[in-house]
DNA sequence: CTAACTGCAAAGATTTTGCTATTTC
DNA sequence: GAAATAGCAAAATCTTTGCAGTTAG
């Protein structure tokens, strides 16, 4: 799915949930979808403001909360630091987080879903979402 | 390992890192080690104060930061809410988190370490810690 | 004895909220 | 036109910090 159709998909999801489609929300969703870096609210806000200066930080927070509630973005929170968001795919997936340069990658791991199903069955949990983060040093930072 | 030896183990770790062993720190570590519920700083603070009223919240925060830095507790942070801590084992393990009653369980999953190794090798990451959370509704809350 | 630690209150940072004007549908 | 939303600033967390007095090693 390219970014254009992912954005369209998000817009439809909003409509289906009875939310209104405002220019601010479209700009925010577009910034989230186009970013490769799992941005923070602050970063989304700055990106949006380059093309759309009359948008407030509060609206970014509200939109992100709405997307979280609809289940279309994943929040990655860290102690102290601000949360970062992943809107690239609607389903959960693992993250590789470099603790030095703060880059976040999306590794390709298939065992993940199996693991989730196994745990759900074994413990009688009805799992709604997952989060799996690996913290470490990326190859580039290891060289440096 | 029972709680007593785990506490002794933590005390030795502190000494080895050149930190001092104060009564407050021991009380905080004991509360962390004895809790089954992955407590927040606030909860640790309240627990400690029942037996040791002259302990401050700031000291709990400082002690928790120190234990994190030494690698002896795992922090579980969530958007907005306060972080919760796991001191039961020094190595990372998955968590099952009920989004209704906020209970946190430690499921028994062996595939986890394999997954970690696989990712480290495939992406050239030097992994220092992992986090794996499954959010959902626990059996008790499903009944209610 | 002295470097590290505690406790307090104040400051920082992130996120949420109340309210009024505006806008989508 | 009516209900939802945007923007602003103020508030509500949660967490960290500076400093003076205290304590562990």
Short mmCIF file of C-alpha atoms (C1' of nucleotides) in Angstrom, two decimals:
data_model
loop_
_atom_site.label_atom_id
_atom_site.label_comp_id
_atom_site.label_asym_id
_atom_site.label_seq_id
_atom_site.Cartn_x
_atom_site.Cartn_y
_atom_site.Cartn_z
CA UNK A 1 0.00 0.00 0.00
CA UNK A 2 1.49 3.38 -0.92
CA UNK A 3 1.09 6.48 1.21
CA UNK A 4 -1.72 7.89 -0.93
CA UNK A 5 -3.98 4.92 -0.46
CA UNK A 6 -3.05 4.61 3.20
CA UNK A 7 -4.15 8.19 3.70
CA UNK A 8 -7.40 7.53 1.85
CA UNK A 9 -7.88 4.51 4.02
CA UNK A 10 -7.46 6.58 7.18
CA UNK A 11 -9.93 9.18 5.90
CA UNK A 12 -12.52 6.50 5.30
CA UNK A 13 -11.92 5.05 8.76
CA UNK A 14 -12.63 8.47 10.27
CA UNK A 15 -15.86 8.88 8.32
CA UNK A 16 -16.98 5.38 9.28
CA UNK A 17 -16.50 6.21 12.93
CA UNK A 18 -18.54 9.40 12.60
CA UNK A 19 -15.56 11.73 12.89
CA UNK A 20 -15.34 14.77 10.65
CA UNK A 21 -12.62 15.16 8.08
CA UNK A 22 -11.02 18.55 8.62
CA UNK A 23 -8.01 19.98 6.76
CA UNK A 24 -5.98 19.84 9.98
CA UNK A 25 -6.71 16.17 10.46
CA UNK A 26 -5.80 15.37 6.88
CA UNK A 27 -2.52 17.27 7.21
CA UNK A 28 -1.70 15.48 10.45
CA UNK A 29 -2.53 12.05 9.07
CA UNK A 30 -0.52 12.81 5.97
CA UNK A 31 2.50 13.77 8.06
CA UNK A 32 2.15 10.56 10.05
CA UNK A 33 1.78 8.40 6.97
CA UNK A 34 4.64 9.99 5.06
CA UNK A 35 7.12 9.95 7.91
CA UNK A 36 9.60 7.12 7.96
CA UNK A 37 10.84 7.99 11.43
CA UNK A 38 7.97 7.20 13.81
CA UNK A 39 7.61 10.85 14.78
CA UNK A 40 6.62 12.45 18.07
CA UNK A 41 3.62 14.78 18.33
CA UNK A 42 6.02 17.71 18.35
CA UNK A 43 7.65 16.52 15.12
CA UNK A 44 4.30 15.99 13.44
CA UNK A 45 3.28 19.46 14.56
CA UNK A 46 6.39 21.03 13.04
CA UNK A 47 6.00 19.10 9.81
CA UNK A 48 2.34 20.09 9.49
CA UNK A 49 3.10 23.74 10.19
CA UNK A 50 5.54 24.04 7.30
CA UNK A 51 2.61 23.77 4.89
CA UNK A 52 -0.25 24.63 7.20
CA UNK A 53 0.84 27.23 9.76
CA UNK A 54 -2.53 27.65 11.44
CA UNK A 55 -2.58 24.32 13.23
CA UNK A 56 -2.20 23.99 16.98
CA UNK A 57 -0.31 21.47 19.04
CA UNK A 58 -3.52 20.65 20.92
CA UNK A 59 -5.16 19.59 17.68
CA UNK A 60 -2.26 17.28 16.89
CA UNK A 61 -2.63 15.70 20.33
CA UNK A 62 -6.38 15.36 19.87
CA UNK A 63 -6.02 13.84 16.41
CA UNK A 64 -3.39 11.38 17.56
CA UNK A 65 -5.63 10.34 20.48
CA UNK A 66 -8.49 9.81 18.05
CA UNK A 67 -6.37 7.68 15.71
CA UNK A 68 -5.16 5.64 18.65
CA UNK A 69 -8.73 5.08 19.79
CA UNK A 70 -9.77 4.01 16.30
CA UNK A 71 -6.78 1.65 16.32
CA UNK A 72 -5.01 3.08 13.30
CA UNK A 73 -1.77 4.14 14.91
CA UNK A 74 0.49 2.57 17.47
CA UNK A 75 1.90 4.58 20.34
CA UNK A 76 5.43 3.94 21.56
CA UNK A 77 5.96 5.53 24.94
CA UNK A 78 9.21 5.78 26.80
CA UNK A 79 9.89 6.88 30.36
CA UNK A 80 10.32 10.62 30.44
CA UNK A 81 10.61 11.23 26.71
CA UNK A 82 7.63 12.00 24.52
CA UNK A 83 5.74 9.20 22.82
CA UNK A 84 6.33 8.36 19.21
CA UNK A 85 3.81 7.06 16.70
CA UNK A 86 3.67 4.49 13.98
CA UNK A 87 0.95 4.89 11.36
CA UNK A 88 2.52 2.86 8.58
CA UNK A 89 0.42 -0.24 9.16
CA UNK A 90 -2.76 -0.75 11.12
CA UNK A 91 -1.58 -3.99 12.73
CA UNK A 92 0.99 -4.24 15.50
CA UNK A 93 4.55 -5.08 14.66
CA UNK A 94 7.92 -5.06 16.45
CA UNK A 95 10.33 -2.13 16.58
CA UNK A 96 14.07 -1.92 16.68
CA UNK A 97 15.05 1.16 18.64
CA UNK A 98 18.57 2.60 18.64
CA UNK A 99 19.23 4.08 22.05
CA UNK A 100 22.01 6.24 20.66
CA UNK A 101 20.58 7.94 17.54
CA UNK A 102 16.90 7.29 18.45
CA UNK A 103 16.17 5.81 15.06
CA UNK A 104 13.27 3.35 15.04
CA UNK A 105 13.15 0.54 12.48
CA UNK A 106 10.39 -1.91 11.59
CA UNK A 107 11.99 -5.34 11.35
CA UNK A 108 10.28 -8.12 9.48
CA UNK A 109 9.26 -10.80 11.96
CA UNK A 110 6.71 -13.49 11.21
CA UNK A 111 6.84 -15.41 14.51
CA UNK A 112 5.27 -12.43 16.21
CA UNK A 113 1.65 -13.23 15.40
CA UNK A 114 2.07 -16.89 16.36
CA UNK A 115 3.44 -15.84 19.71
CA UNK A 116 0.48 -13.55 20.26
CA UNK A 117 -2.01 -16.31 19.48
CA UNK A 118 -0.19 -18.76 21.75
CA UNK A 119 -0.29 -16.40 24.70
CA UNK A 120 -3.93 -15.46 24.15
CA UNK A 121 -4.92 -19.12 24.25
CA UNK A 122 -2.71 -20.14 27.16
CA UNK A 123 -3.78 -17.36 29.52
CA UNK A 124 -7.35 -16.75 28.36
CA UNK A 125 -6.50 -13.15 27.48
CA UNK A 126 -8.44 -11.41 24.76
CA UNK A 127 -5.57 -9.52 23.16
CA UNK A 128 -6.40 -6.19 21.55
CA UNK A 129 -2.92 -4.96 20.72
CA UNK A 130 0.71 -5.80 21.15
CA UNK A 131 3.95 -3.99 21.55
CA UNK A 132 7.37 -5.41 21.05
CA UNK A 133 10.48 -3.27 21.22
CA UNK A 134 14.11 -4.23 20.98
CA UNK A 135 16.44 -1.58 22.37
CA UNK A 136 20.05 -1.51 21.35
CA UNK A 137 22.70 0.04 19.16
CA UNK A 138 22.18 0.12 15.40
CA UNK A 139 24.97 -0.92 12.98
CA UNK A 140 25.80 2.72 12.08
CA UNK A 141 26.22 3.77 15.71
CA UNK A 142 28.30 0.68 16.46
CA UNK A 143 30.81 1.78 13.82
CA UNK A 144 30.98 5.32 15.17
CA UNK B 1 15.20 -17.25 43.73
CA UNK B 2 13.09 -16.07 46.65
CA UNK B 3 12.59 -12.42 47.55
CA UNK B 4 15.18 -12.47 50.28
CA UNK B 5 18.03 -13.54 48.05
CA UNK B 6 16.83 -11.28 45.27
CA UNK B 7 17.02 -8.35 47.66
CA UNK B 8 20.52 -9.40 48.76
CA UNK B 9 21.46 -9.66 45.12
CA UNK B 10 20.28 -6.11 44.47
CA UNK B 11 22.18 -4.82 47.49
CA UNK B 12 25.38 -6.42 46.21
CA UNK B 13 24.79 -4.94 42.77
CA UNK B 14 24.55 -1.48 44.31
CA UNK B 15 27.77 -1.93 46.25
CA UNK B 16 29.58 -3.22 43.18
CA UNK B 17 28.58 -0.12 41.27
CA UNK B 18 29.84 2.14 44.05
CA UNK B 19 26.40 3.21 45.25
CA UNK B 20 25.69 3.48 48.94
CA UNK B 21 23.23 1.22 50.67
CA UNK B 22 20.86 3.46 52.60
CA UNK B 23 17.80 2.36 54.60
CA UNK B 24 15.56 4.16 52.11
CA UNK B 25 17.07 2.31 49.19
CA UNK B 26 16.71 -1.03 50.92
CA UNK B 27 13.08 -0.30 51.75
CA UNK B 28 12.37 0.73 48.16
CA UNK B 29 14.09 -2.30 46.67
CA UNK B 30 12.26 -4.53 49.13
CA UNK B 31 8.92 -3.07 48.10
CA UNK B 32 9.80 -3.59 44.44
CA UNK B 33 10.96 -7.15 44.99
CA UNK B 34 7.98 -8.17 47.13
CA UNK B 35 5.31 -6.66 44.91
CA UNK B 36 3.54 -9.00 42.55
CA UNK B 37 1.81 -6.17 40.75
CA UNK B 38 4.53 -4.31 38.83
CA UNK B 39 3.99 -1.16 40.89
CA UNK B 40 4.28 2.49 39.94
CA UNK B 41 6.65 4.85 41.77
CA UNK B 42 3.65 6.21 43.64
CA UNK B 43 2.64 2.72 44.79
CA UNK B 44 6.17 1.91 45.89
CA UNK B 45 6.25 5.19 47.78
CA UNK B 46 3.02 4.39 49.63
CA UNK B 47 4.17 0.87 50.44
CA UNK B 48 7.50 2.10 51.76
CA UNK B 49 5.86 4.78 53.87
CA UNK B 50 3.71 2.32 55.79
CA UNK B 51 6.85 1.07 57.54
CA UNK B 52 9.19 3.94 56.91
CA UNK B 53 7.29 7.24 56.94
CA UNK B 54 10.32 9.49 56.46
CA UNK B 55 10.95 8.65 52.84
CA UNK B 56 10.31 11.09 50.02
CA UNK B 57 8.85 10.55 46.59
CA UNK B 58 11.96 12.12 45.06
CA UNK B 59 14.10 9.44 46.65
CA UNK B 60 11.89 6.73 45.18
CA UNK B 61 12.29 8.30 41.76
CA UNK B 62 16.04 8.58 42.21
CA UNK B 63 16.36 4.99 43.39
CA UNK B 64 14.27 3.67 40.54
CA UNK B 65 16.40 5.63 38.06
CA UNK B 66 19.51 4.15 39.61
CA UNK B 67 18.17 0.59 39.41
CA UNK B 68 17.19 1.17 35.81
CA UNK B 69 20.65 2.43 35.00
CA UNK B 70 22.25 -0.57 36.69
CA UNK B 71 19.88 -2.75 34.63
CA UNK B 72 18.13 -4.43 37.54
CA UNK B 73 14.58 -3.30 36.89
CA UNK B 74 12.52 -2.98 33.77
CA UNK B 75 10.43 0.11 33.15
CA UNK B 76 7.03 -0.21 31.49
CA UNK B 77 5.85 3.18 30.32
CA UNK B 78 2.47 4.00 28.89
CA UNK B 79 1.22 7.14 27.21
CA UNK B 80 0.06 9.57 29.86
CA UNK B 81 -0.07 7.17 32.78
CA UNK B 82 2.84 6.69 35.13
CA UNK B 83 5.45 4.05 34.42
CA UNK B 84 5.38 0.75 36.22
CA UNK B 85 8.35 -1.36 37.23
CA UNK B 86 9.32 -4.98 37.20
CA UNK B 87 12.11 -6.03 39.54
CA UNK B 88 11.31 -9.71 39.74
CA UNK B 89 13.95 -10.84 37.28
CA UNK B 90 16.97 -9.07 35.88
CA UNK B 91 16.38 -10.27 32.30
CA UNK B 92 13.66 -8.98 30.00
CA UNK B 93 10.44 -10.89 29.63
CA UNK B 94 6.99 -10.30 28.13
CA UNK B 95 4.03 -8.80 29.95
CA UNK B 96 0.31 -9.37 29.68
CA UNK B 97 -1.47 -6.13 30.51
CA UNK B 98 -5.19 -5.91 31.23
CA UNK B 99 -6.43 -2.58 29.92
CA UNK B 100 -9.46 -2.76 32.19
CA UNK B 101 -8.13 -3.61 35.68
CA UNK B 102 -4.50 -2.64 34.93
CA UNK B 103 -3.19 -5.91 36.23
CA UNK B 104 0.14 -6.96 34.71
CA UNK B 105 1.08 -10.64 34.42
CA UNK B 106 4.35 -12.33 33.50
CA UNK B 107 3.52 -15.05 31.01
CA UNK B 108 5.94 -17.88 30.45
CA UNK B 109 7.25 -17.63 26.89
CA UNK B 110 10.36 -19.35 25.68
CA UNK B 111 10.27 -18.28 22.04
CA UNK B 112 11.01 -14.76 23.16
CA UNK B 113 14.78 -15.12 23.47
CA UNK B 114 15.02 -16.91 20.11
CA UNK B 115 13.18 -14.06 18.49
CA UNK B 116 15.54 -11.55 20.05
CA UNK B 117 18.61 -13.43 18.79
CA UNK B 118 17.14 -13.77 15.31
CA UNK B 119 16.50 -10.04 15.04
CA UNK B 120 19.90 -9.09 16.42
CA UNK B 121 21.61 -11.21 13.79
CA UNK B 122 19.43 -10.22 10.85
CA UNK B 123 19.69 -6.46 11.37
CA UNK B 124 23.12 -6.16 12.93
CA UNK B 125 21.65 -4.61 16.05
CA UNK B 126 23.45 -5.04 19.34
CA UNK B 127 20.39 -5.55 21.55
CA UNK B 128 20.66 -4.38 25.13
CA UNK B 129 17.08 -4.86 26.29
CA UNK B 130 13.68 -5.85 25.04
CA UNK B 131 10.12 -5.04 25.80
CA UNK B 132 7.13 -7.06 24.77
CA UNK B 133 3.65 -6.21 25.94
CA UNK B 134 0.34 -7.78 25.08
CA UNK B 135 -2.60 -5.51 25.84
CA UNK B 136 -6.03 -6.96 26.26
CA UNK B 137 -8.74 -8.06 28.66
CA UNK B 138 -7.91 -10.63 31.32
CA UNK B 139 -10.19 -13.62 31.96
CA UNK B 140 -11.67 -12.08 35.14
CA UNK B 141 -12.62 -8.84 33.38
CA UNK B 142 -14.07 -10.74 30.44
CA UNK B 143 -16.52 -12.45 32.81
CA UNK B 144 -17.55 -9.18 34.44
"C1'" DC C 1 35.92 12.93 57.62
"C1'" DT C 2 33.98 13.55 53.11
"C1'" DA C 3 31.63 12.33 49.20
"C1'" DA C 4 27.17 10.70 48.45
"C1'" DC C 5 22.44 10.85 49.72
"C1'" DT C 6 17.90 12.60 51.52
"C1'" DG C 7 14.01 15.60 51.59
"C1'" DC C 8 11.75 19.52 50.32
"C1'" DA C 9 9.86 22.57 47.22
"C1'" DA C 10 10.30 24.50 42.95
"C1'" DA C 11 10.92 23.78 38.13
"C1'" DG C 12 10.48 21.02 33.68
"C1'" DA C 13 8.22 18.41 30.36
"C1'" DT C 14 4.51 16.29 28.25
"C1'" DT C 15 -0.23 15.85 27.66
"C1'" DT C 16 -5.08 17.19 28.67
"C1'" DT C 17 -8.92 20.32 29.23
"C1'" DG C 18 -12.36 24.32 29.22
"C1'" DC C 19 -14.10 27.62 26.56
"C1'" DT C 20 -15.46 30.39 22.46
"C1'" DA C 21 -15.37 30.96 17.69
"C1'" DT C 22 -15.43 28.39 13.54
"C1'" DT C 23 -16.45 24.76 10.32
"C1'" DT C 24 -18.09 20.34 8.50
"C1'" DC C 25 -21.90 17.82 7.07
"C1'" DG D 1 -28.33 25.13 11.12
"C1'" DA D 2 -26.50 22.01 14.64
"C1'" DA D 3 -23.17 19.33 16.42
"C1'" DA D 4 -18.40 18.61 16.15
"C1'" DT D 5 -13.91 20.71 15.99
"C1'" DA D 6 -9.91 24.18 16.22
"C1'" DG D 7 -7.16 27.16 18.75
"C1'" DC D 8 -5.61 29.19 22.75
"C1'" DA D 9 -4.07 29.32 27.30
"C1'" DA D 10 -4.50 27.38 31.63
"C1'" DA D 11 -4.25 23.15 34.23
"C1'" DA D 12 -3.05 18.53 35.30
"C1'" DT D 13 0.01 15.00 35.52
"C1'" DC D 14 4.46 12.76 36.01
"C1'" DT D 15 9.25 13.33 36.70
"C1'" DT D 16 13.57 15.86 37.55
"C1'" DT D 17 16.51 19.15 39.86
"C1'" DG D 18 18.91 22.53 43.14
"C1'" DC D 19 20.21 23.04 47.51
"C1'" DA D 20 21.12 22.62 52.56
"C1'" DG D 21 21.38 19.44 56.02
"C1'" DT D 22 22.47 14.42 57.07
"C1'" DT D 23 24.74 9.96 56.78
"C1'" DA D 24 27.20 5.79 55.02
"C1'" DG D 25 31.68 4.01 54.31
#
